[in-house]
Coordinates of C-alpha atoms in Angstrom, one line a residue:
M4 CA -0.4 -15.9 16.9
D5 CA 3.1 -14.6 15.9
R6 CA 4.9 -11.9 17.8
I7 CA 8.1 -10.0 17.1
R8 CA 10.7 -9.5 19.8
I9 CA 13.1 -6.6 19.5
V10 CA 16.1 -5.7 21.7
G11 CA 16.8 -2.1 20.9
G12 CA 20.0 -0.1 20.7
N13 CA 21.7 -1.4 17.6
K14 CA 22.5 0.8 14.6
L15 CA 21.4 -0.4 11.2
N16 CA 24.2 -0.9 8.7
G17 CA 24.0 -2.7 5.4
T18 CA 21.7 -3.2 2.4
I19 CA 17.9 -3.6 2.5
P20 CA 16.4 -4.7 -0.8
I21 CA 13.1 -3.0 -1.6
S22 CA 10.2 -5.3 -2.7
G23 CA 7.5 -4.6 -5.2
A24 CA 4.8 -2.2 -4.2
K25 CA 1.8 -3.8 -2.5
N26 CA -0.4 -0.8 -3.5
A27 CA 0.4 -1.4 -7.2
A28 CA 0.4 -5.2 -7.1
L29 CA -3.2 -5.5 -5.8
P30 CA -4.9 -3.4 -8.5
L31 CA -2.6 -5.0 -11.2
M32 CA -3.8 -8.5 -10.1
I33 CA -7.4 -7.3 -10.3
A34 CA -6.7 -5.9 -13.8
G35 CA -6.2 -9.5 -14.9
L36 CA -10.0 -9.9 -14.8
L37 CA -10.2 -7.5 -17.8
T38 CA -8.8 -10.0 -20.3
E39 CA -9.3 -13.7 -21.2
E40 CA -5.6 -13.9 -22.0
T41 CA -2.8 -14.3 -19.4
L42 CA -1.4 -11.3 -17.6
I43 CA 2.2 -11.9 -16.3
L44 CA 3.3 -9.8 -13.3
D45 CA 6.9 -9.7 -12.2
N46 CA 8.3 -8.5 -8.8
V47 CA 5.0 -9.2 -6.9
P48 CA 5.7 -9.1 -3.2
R49 CA 5.0 -12.2 -1.0
L50 CA 2.4 -10.7 1.3
A51 CA -0.6 -11.9 3.2
D52 CA -2.8 -9.4 1.2
V53 CA -1.5 -10.8 -2.1
A54 CA -2.3 -14.3 -1.0
Q55 CA -5.7 -13.3 0.1
L56 CA -6.4 -11.6 -3.2
Q57 CA -5.4 -14.8 -5.0
R58 CA -8.1 -16.6 -3.1
I59 CA -10.6 -13.9 -4.0
L60 CA -9.8 -14.0 -7.7
G61 CA -9.8 -17.8 -7.6
N62 CA -13.4 -17.6 -6.4
H63 CA -14.2 -15.9 -9.8
G64 CA -12.5 -18.7 -11.7
V65 CA -9.2 -17.1 -12.2
D66 CA -6.2 -19.4 -12.4
I67 CA -3.0 -17.9 -10.8
T68 CA 0.3 -19.7 -10.8
S69 CA 3.5 -18.4 -9.0
V70 CA 6.7 -19.1 -10.8
G71 CA 9.7 -20.0 -8.6
K72 CA 13.1 -18.4 -8.6
R73 CA 15.2 -18.5 -11.7
V74 CA 19.0 -18.5 -12.3
G75 CA 20.2 -15.0 -11.9
D76 CA 17.4 -13.8 -9.7
R77 CA 18.6 -11.5 -6.9
E78 CA 17.8 -12.3 -3.3
Y79 CA 14.3 -11.1 -2.2
Q80 CA 13.3 -10.7 -5.8
G81 CA 9.5 -10.9 -5.9
Q82 CA 7.5 -13.7 -7.3
T83 CA 6.1 -13.9 -10.9
L84 CA 2.4 -14.4 -11.1
H85 CA 0.7 -15.8 -14.2
I86 CA -3.0 -14.6 -14.0
S87 CA -5.5 -16.2 -16.4
A88 CA -9.1 -15.2 -16.3
S89 CA -10.1 -16.9 -19.5
D90 CA -13.4 -18.1 -18.0
I91 CA -15.0 -16.0 -15.2
I92 CA -17.4 -18.4 -13.6
D93 CA -18.8 -16.2 -10.8
T94 CA -19.4 -12.5 -10.8
T95 CA -20.2 -12.4 -7.0
A96 CA -17.5 -11.5 -4.5
P97 CA -18.8 -12.8 -1.2
Y98 CA -18.7 -11.0 2.2
E99 CA -16.4 -13.7 3.8
L100 CA -13.7 -12.9 1.3
V101 CA -14.1 -9.1 0.6
S102 CA -14.5 -8.3 4.3
R103 CA -10.9 -9.3 5.0
M104 CA -9.4 -6.8 2.6
R105 CA -10.8 -3.5 1.4
A106 CA -9.0 -3.4 -2.0
S107 CA -10.7 -6.5 -3.1
F108 CA -13.9 -4.4 -3.6
W109 CA -12.2 -3.1 -6.8
V110 CA -13.1 -6.3 -8.6
I111 CA -16.4 -4.6 -9.3
A112 CA -14.9 -2.5 -12.1
P113 CA -13.4 -5.3 -14.3
L114 CA -16.4 -7.6 -13.6
V115 CA -19.0 -5.1 -14.7
A116 CA -16.8 -3.9 -17.6
R117 CA -16.2 -7.3 -19.1
M118 CA -19.1 -9.4 -17.8
R119 CA -21.6 -6.5 -17.6
Q120 CA -22.6 -7.5 -14.1
A121 CA -21.1 -7.7 -10.7
R122 CA -22.3 -8.3 -7.1
V123 CA -19.6 -7.4 -4.6
S124 CA -19.9 -7.2 -0.8
L125 CA -19.3 -3.9 0.9
P126 CA -15.6 -4.1 2.1
G127 CA -13.6 -4.5 5.2
G128 CA -9.9 -3.9 5.8
C129 CA -7.9 -1.7 8.2
A130 CA -9.9 0.0 10.9
I131 CA -8.5 3.5 10.1
G132 CA -11.7 5.3 9.2
T133 CA -14.7 4.7 7.0
R134 CA -13.0 5.0 3.6
P135 CA -16.4 4.9 1.9
V136 CA -17.0 3.4 -1.6
D137 CA -19.5 6.0 -2.7
L138 CA -17.0 7.6 -5.1
L139 CA -16.2 4.3 -6.7
M140 CA -19.9 3.7 -7.3
M141 CA -20.3 7.2 -8.6
A142 CA -17.5 6.6 -11.1
L143 CA -19.2 3.4 -12.4
E144 CA -22.6 5.2 -12.6
K145 CA -20.9 8.0 -14.8
L146 CA -19.9 5.2 -17.2
G147 CA -23.5 3.9 -17.5
A148 CA -23.6 1.2 -14.8
D149 CA -26.8 0.8 -12.8
I150 CA -25.8 0.6 -9.1
S151 CA -27.9 -0.7 -6.3
I152 CA -27.4 -2.0 -2.7
D153 CA -28.9 -5.4 -1.9
R154 CA -28.4 -6.8 1.6
G155 CA -24.9 -5.6 2.1
Y156 CA -23.8 -6.1 -1.5
V157 CA -23.2 -3.5 -4.2
V158 CA -24.9 -4.7 -7.4
A159 CA -23.6 -3.2 -10.7
M160 CA -25.4 -3.9 -14.0
A161 CA -24.5 -2.7 -17.5
P162 CA -26.5 -5.0 -19.9
D163 CA -25.4 -3.1 -23.0
G164 CA -21.8 -2.6 -21.7
L165 CA -20.2 0.5 -20.2
R166 CA -19.9 3.8 -22.1
G167 CA -17.4 6.6 -21.9
G168 CA -18.3 9.6 -19.7
R169 CA -16.9 12.4 -17.6
I170 CA -15.9 11.6 -14.0
D171 CA -15.1 14.6 -11.8
F172 CA -14.1 13.4 -8.4
P173 CA -15.0 15.8 -5.6
K174 CA -11.9 14.8 -3.7
V175 CA -8.8 12.9 -4.7
T176 CA -9.3 9.1 -4.4
V177 CA -6.8 6.5 -5.2
S178 CA -9.3 3.6 -5.1
G179 CA -11.8 5.6 -7.2
T180 CA -9.1 6.4 -9.8
H181 CA -8.1 2.7 -10.0
V182 CA -11.8 1.7 -10.5
A183 CA -12.4 4.4 -13.1
L184 CA -9.3 3.4 -15.1
M185 CA -10.2 -0.3 -15.2
A186 CA -13.8 0.3 -16.1
A187 CA -13.1 3.0 -18.7
S188 CA -10.6 0.8 -20.5
L189 CA -13.4 -1.4 -21.8
A190 CA -16.1 1.3 -22.1
R191 CA -17.3 2.4 -25.5
G192 CA -16.1 5.9 -26.3
S193 CA -13.9 8.4 -24.4
T194 CA -13.7 9.0 -20.7
V195 CA -12.2 12.0 -18.9
I196 CA -11.2 11.6 -15.3
D197 CA -10.7 14.9 -13.5
N198 CA -9.2 15.4 -10.0
A199 CA -7.6 12.0 -10.5
A200 CA -5.1 10.7 -7.9
C201 CA -1.5 11.2 -9.0
E202 CA 0.1 8.4 -7.0
P203 CA 2.9 6.4 -8.8
E204 CA 0.9 3.3 -8.4
I205 CA -1.9 4.8 -10.6
A206 CA 0.7 5.4 -13.3
D207 CA 2.0 1.9 -12.9
V208 CA -1.4 0.3 -13.3
A209 CA -2.1 2.6 -16.4
S210 CA 1.2 1.5 -17.9
C211 CA 0.2 -2.1 -17.6
L212 CA -3.3 -1.5 -19.0
N213 CA -1.7 0.2 -22.0
K214 CA 0.5 -2.8 -22.5
M215 CA -2.7 -4.9 -22.5
G216 CA -4.1 -2.7 -25.4
A217 CA -5.8 0.2 -23.4
H218 CA -5.5 3.8 -24.6
I219 CA -4.8 5.8 -21.5
Q220 CA -3.1 9.2 -21.4
G221 CA -2.3 11.5 -18.5
A222 CA -1.9 8.9 -15.7
G223 CA 0.0 10.5 -12.9
T224 CA -1.6 13.9 -13.5
P225 CA -5.0 15.2 -12.2
R226 CA -6.6 14.7 -15.6
I227 CA -6.6 11.2 -17.3
T228 CA -8.2 10.5 -20.6
V229 CA -9.2 7.0 -21.7
E230 CA -10.3 5.8 -25.1
G231 CA -12.2 2.6 -24.6
V232 CA -11.4 -0.5 -26.6
A233 CA -13.5 -3.6 -27.3
R234 CA -11.1 -6.0 -25.6
L235 CA -7.8 -6.2 -23.9
H236 CA -5.1 -8.8 -24.4
G237 CA -2.4 -10.4 -22.2
A238 CA 0.9 -8.6 -21.3
R239 CA 3.9 -8.8 -19.1
H240 CA 4.6 -6.1 -16.5
T241 CA 7.0 -5.5 -13.6
V242 CA 5.6 -4.0 -10.4
L243 CA 7.3 -0.8 -9.4
P244 CA 9.3 -0.7 -6.1
D245 CA 7.4 0.0 -2.9
R246 CA 7.9 3.6 -1.9
I247 CA 6.2 3.1 1.5
E248 CA 8.6 0.2 2.3
A249 CA 11.5 2.3 1.2
G250 CA 10.3 5.2 3.3
T251 CA 9.8 3.0 6.3
Y252 CA 13.3 1.6 6.2
A253 CA 14.7 5.1 5.6
I254 CA 13.0 6.2 8.8
A255 CA 14.3 3.2 10.7
A256 CA 17.8 4.0 9.6
T257 CA 17.4 7.6 10.7
M258 CA 15.9 6.4 14.0
T259 CA 18.8 4.0 14.9
G260 CA 21.7 5.8 13.3
G261 CA 24.0 3.9 11.0
D262 CA 24.2 3.7 7.2
V263 CA 21.8 1.8 5.0
Q264 CA 21.5 1.2 1.3
L265 CA 17.9 0.8 0.0
A266 CA 18.5 -1.3 -3.0
G267 CA 16.1 -0.7 -5.9
A268 CA 14.4 2.3 -4.2
R269 CA 13.5 5.1 -6.6
P270 CA 13.8 8.6 -5.1
E271 CA 11.2 10.3 -7.3
L272 CA 8.6 8.0 -5.7
L273 CA 9.1 9.4 -2.2
Q274 CA 10.9 12.8 -2.6
S275 CA 8.6 14.5 0.0
A276 CA 9.5 11.9 2.6
L277 CA 13.2 12.2 1.8
D278 CA 13.0 16.0 2.2
V279 CA 11.4 15.6 5.6
L280 CA 14.1 13.1 6.7
K281 CA 16.8 15.5 5.6
R282 CA 15.2 18.2 7.8
A283 CA 15.2 15.7 10.6
G284 CA 19.0 15.1 10.3
A285 CA 19.4 12.3 7.9
E286 CA 22.1 12.3 5.2
I287 CA 20.6 11.1 1.9
S288 CA 22.3 10.3 -1.3
V289 CA 21.1 8.7 -4.5
N290 CA 23.3 6.2 -6.4
D291 CA 23.0 3.6 -9.2
E292 CA 21.7 1.0 -6.7
G293 CA 19.0 3.1 -5.1
I294 CA 19.0 5.4 -2.0
R295 CA 21.6 5.6 0.8
I296 CA 20.4 6.8 4.2
A297 CA 22.8 7.6 7.1
R298 CA 22.8 9.4 10.5
N299 CA 26.1 9.3 12.2
G300 CA 26.2 11.2 15.5
A301 CA 23.8 14.0 14.7
G302 CA 20.7 14.3 16.8
I303 CA 17.2 13.9 15.4
R304 CA 15.7 17.3 14.7
P305 CA 11.9 18.1 15.1
V306 CA 9.8 18.7 12.0
T307 CA 6.3 19.9 11.3
V308 CA 4.5 17.9 8.6
S309 CA 1.0 17.4 7.2
T310 CA 0.0 14.4 5.2
A311 CA -1.2 15.0 1.6
P312 CA -2.0 13.1 -1.6
F313 CA 1.1 12.5 -3.8
P314 CA 3.5 14.2 -4.3
G315 CA 2.9 15.3 -0.6
F316 CA 4.0 13.4 2.5
P317 CA 2.2 10.0 2.4
T318 CA -0.3 9.1 5.0
D319 CA 1.1 5.6 4.9
L320 CA 4.4 7.0 6.5
Q321 CA 2.7 9.1 9.1
A322 CA 2.9 6.6 11.9
Q323 CA 6.6 5.8 11.1
L324 CA 7.5 9.5 11.2
M325 CA 5.7 9.9 14.5
A326 CA 7.9 7.1 16.0
L327 CA 11.0 8.9 14.8
M328 CA 9.9 12.2 16.2
V329 CA 9.4 10.6 19.7
R330 CA 13.3 10.9 20.0
A331 CA 13.6 14.3 18.3
Q332 CA 15.4 17.2 20.2
G333 CA 12.3 19.3 20.6
A334 CA 8.6 19.4 19.8
S335 CA 7.2 18.2 16.5
E336 CA 3.7 18.4 14.9
I337 CA 2.1 15.9 12.5
T338 CA -1.3 16.6 11.0
E339 CA -3.2 13.8 9.4
T340 CA -5.5 15.0 6.6
I341 CA -6.3 11.8 4.7
F342 CA -7.8 9.3 7.1
E343 CA -9.6 9.7 10.4
N344 CA -8.8 7.3 13.2
R345 CA -5.2 7.0 12.1
F346 CA -3.6 7.9 15.4
M347 CA -4.3 4.5 17.1
H348 CA -0.5 3.9 17.4
V349 CA -0.2 6.9 19.8
Q350 CA -1.3 5.0 22.9
E351 CA 1.0 2.1 22.1
L352 CA 4.0 4.5 21.5
A353 CA 3.1 6.0 24.9
R354 CA 3.8 2.6 26.5
L355 CA 7.4 3.0 25.4
G356 CA 7.6 6.4 27.0
A357 CA 6.5 8.7 24.1
R358 CA 5.0 12.0 25.0
I359 CA 2.3 12.7 22.5
S360 CA -0.8 14.9 22.8
L361 CA -3.7 15.0 20.3
A362 CA -5.8 18.0 19.2
G363 CA -8.2 17.0 16.4
E364 CA -6.2 16.0 13.3
T365 CA -2.8 17.1 14.8
A366 CA -0.4 15.3 17.1
R367 CA 2.2 17.2 19.1
I368 CA 5.2 15.1 19.9
D369 CA 7.6 16.2 22.6
G370 CA 10.8 14.4 22.0
I371 CA 12.6 12.4 24.7
A372 CA 16.2 11.1 24.9
Q373 CA 15.4 7.5 25.5
L374 CA 12.5 5.1 25.0
R375 CA 12.1 2.0 27.1
G376 CA 11.0 -1.4 25.8
A377 CA 7.5 -2.7 26.6
P378 CA 4.9 -5.1 25.3
V379 CA 2.8 -3.3 22.6
M380 CA -0.2 -4.2 20.3
A381 CA -0.3 -3.6 16.6
T382 CA -3.6 -2.0 15.5
D383 CA -3.2 -1.7 11.8
L384 CA -0.5 -2.2 9.1
R385 CA 1.4 1.1 9.3
A386 CA 0.9 1.6 13.0
S387 CA 2.4 -1.8 13.6
V388 CA 5.7 -1.0 11.8
S389 CA 5.9 2.3 13.7
L390 CA 6.1 0.2 16.9
V391 CA 9.0 -1.8 15.3
I392 CA 10.8 1.4 14.5
A393 CA 10.4 2.6 18.1
G394 CA 11.5 -0.8 19.5
L395 CA 14.7 -0.7 17.5
A396 CA 15.7 2.4 19.4
A397 CA 14.2 1.5 22.8
E398 CA 16.3 0.4 25.8
G399 CA 15.6 -3.3 26.5
E400 CA 13.0 -5.6 25.0
T401 CA 9.9 -4.7 23.0
M402 CA 7.4 -7.3 22.2
V403 CA 5.1 -6.4 19.3
N404 CA 1.9 -8.5 19.4
R405 CA -0.6 -9.2 16.5
V406 CA 2.0 -8.9 13.8
Y407 CA -0.3 -10.4 11.2
H408 CA -0.9 -6.7 10.3
L409 CA 2.8 -6.5 9.4
D410 CA 2.6 -9.5 7.1
R411 CA -0.1 -7.8 5.1
G412 CA 2.3 -5.1 3.8
F413 CA 6.0 -5.9 4.6
E414 CA 7.9 -8.8 3.0
R415 CA 10.3 -10.5 5.4
L416 CA 10.6 -7.5 7.6
E417 CA 12.5 -9.1 10.4
E418 CA 14.9 -10.8 8.0
K419 CA 15.8 -7.6 6.3
L420 CA 16.3 -5.7 9.6
K421 CA 18.4 -8.5 11.1
A422 CA 20.7 -8.6 8.1
C423 CA 21.6 -4.9 9.0
G424 CA 22.3 -5.7 12.6
A425 CA 19.0 -5.3 14.4
S426 CA 18.3 -7.7 17.3
I427 CA 14.9 -8.8 16.1
E428 CA 13.2 -12.2 15.9
R429 CA 9.7 -13.7 15.2
I430 CA 8.2 -15.8 17.9
S431 CA 5.5 -18.3 16.8
D432 CA 3.4 -19.6 19.6

């Protein structure tokens, strides 16, 4: 199993290209099930989760080809996927595939919308809380699907097709909004989605669906309206840049000091995180190439932050920010409001010398001047990269074990950091 070895103390200086957003690429790939024509996706990141979803879609009879680099492509440019679901041969998504990645459960929406039936295993994924699928099932029921549970599988039936309806989510749900959008696109009549998630990835998926012939308005706001169509056609769409990856490298640059250009990053996608980093002492400027982050000499200032749905501070950057606050000049507080069990990185950061105390949903971090390298264990995707950030600033060697979590969400992480001066390498046993 691969490990990542880091010798801390080097400032980061240079350019880090930002890859396509995993959290948009996955639902966009699933949306390919909605049409018998080919959907072409550009700037798809090369991630373990993308490869796993290709296997899951292949089980349904979807043909996916990855086009290689072309003349003029920039370094790290994402892959282009041609997704063809002309013949869906199986409407069952089995446990052994779905259990490895929670987002794959979302295939239930296009399958029941287009094929009028689906049988999908209850999901797996990161161990950061239950993240139940009840709101997803509720959304499909509002559109006329008959939902039942059979031996660990969710069975959705709509023999006469889905019909438009009103979906009022009791709490903001990104996965529920994705499912509702895909299902409503092929439902007869109008659908109104209230308390919809406003994340940029939702708007990106809606933009692609509209290119495919859907009639969606309001994506990116709490109320989305969808006028169903009889069929969708093929289209070409470019995945938006990954705001979580951009925020992660911005935090790494703030942690180590130095000066880093985040090429292709879009500030409007992560403004709340940039505001927090400014409060923490980072210098941030926006230019034609993306976002520039620098911290030269100034200490890291403590901050108080609560995670919140977009446009608030992202839960997917909480662990990274905590790693930064470990070296702040004073006490910080971070409150996690989205997922339970998302403080599993605390005990691993403590191995590097961090002083963190937990009280319910809130972590208090008492900053220290110096971390010391140690062997640590990754517990989930975002927690694992927080350990990398801490290791970059720690004295001596840090060995991050179980880095397959990192490969699920960060494309060529060690290459991008090494190009900016980090002493980091992957060790394959």
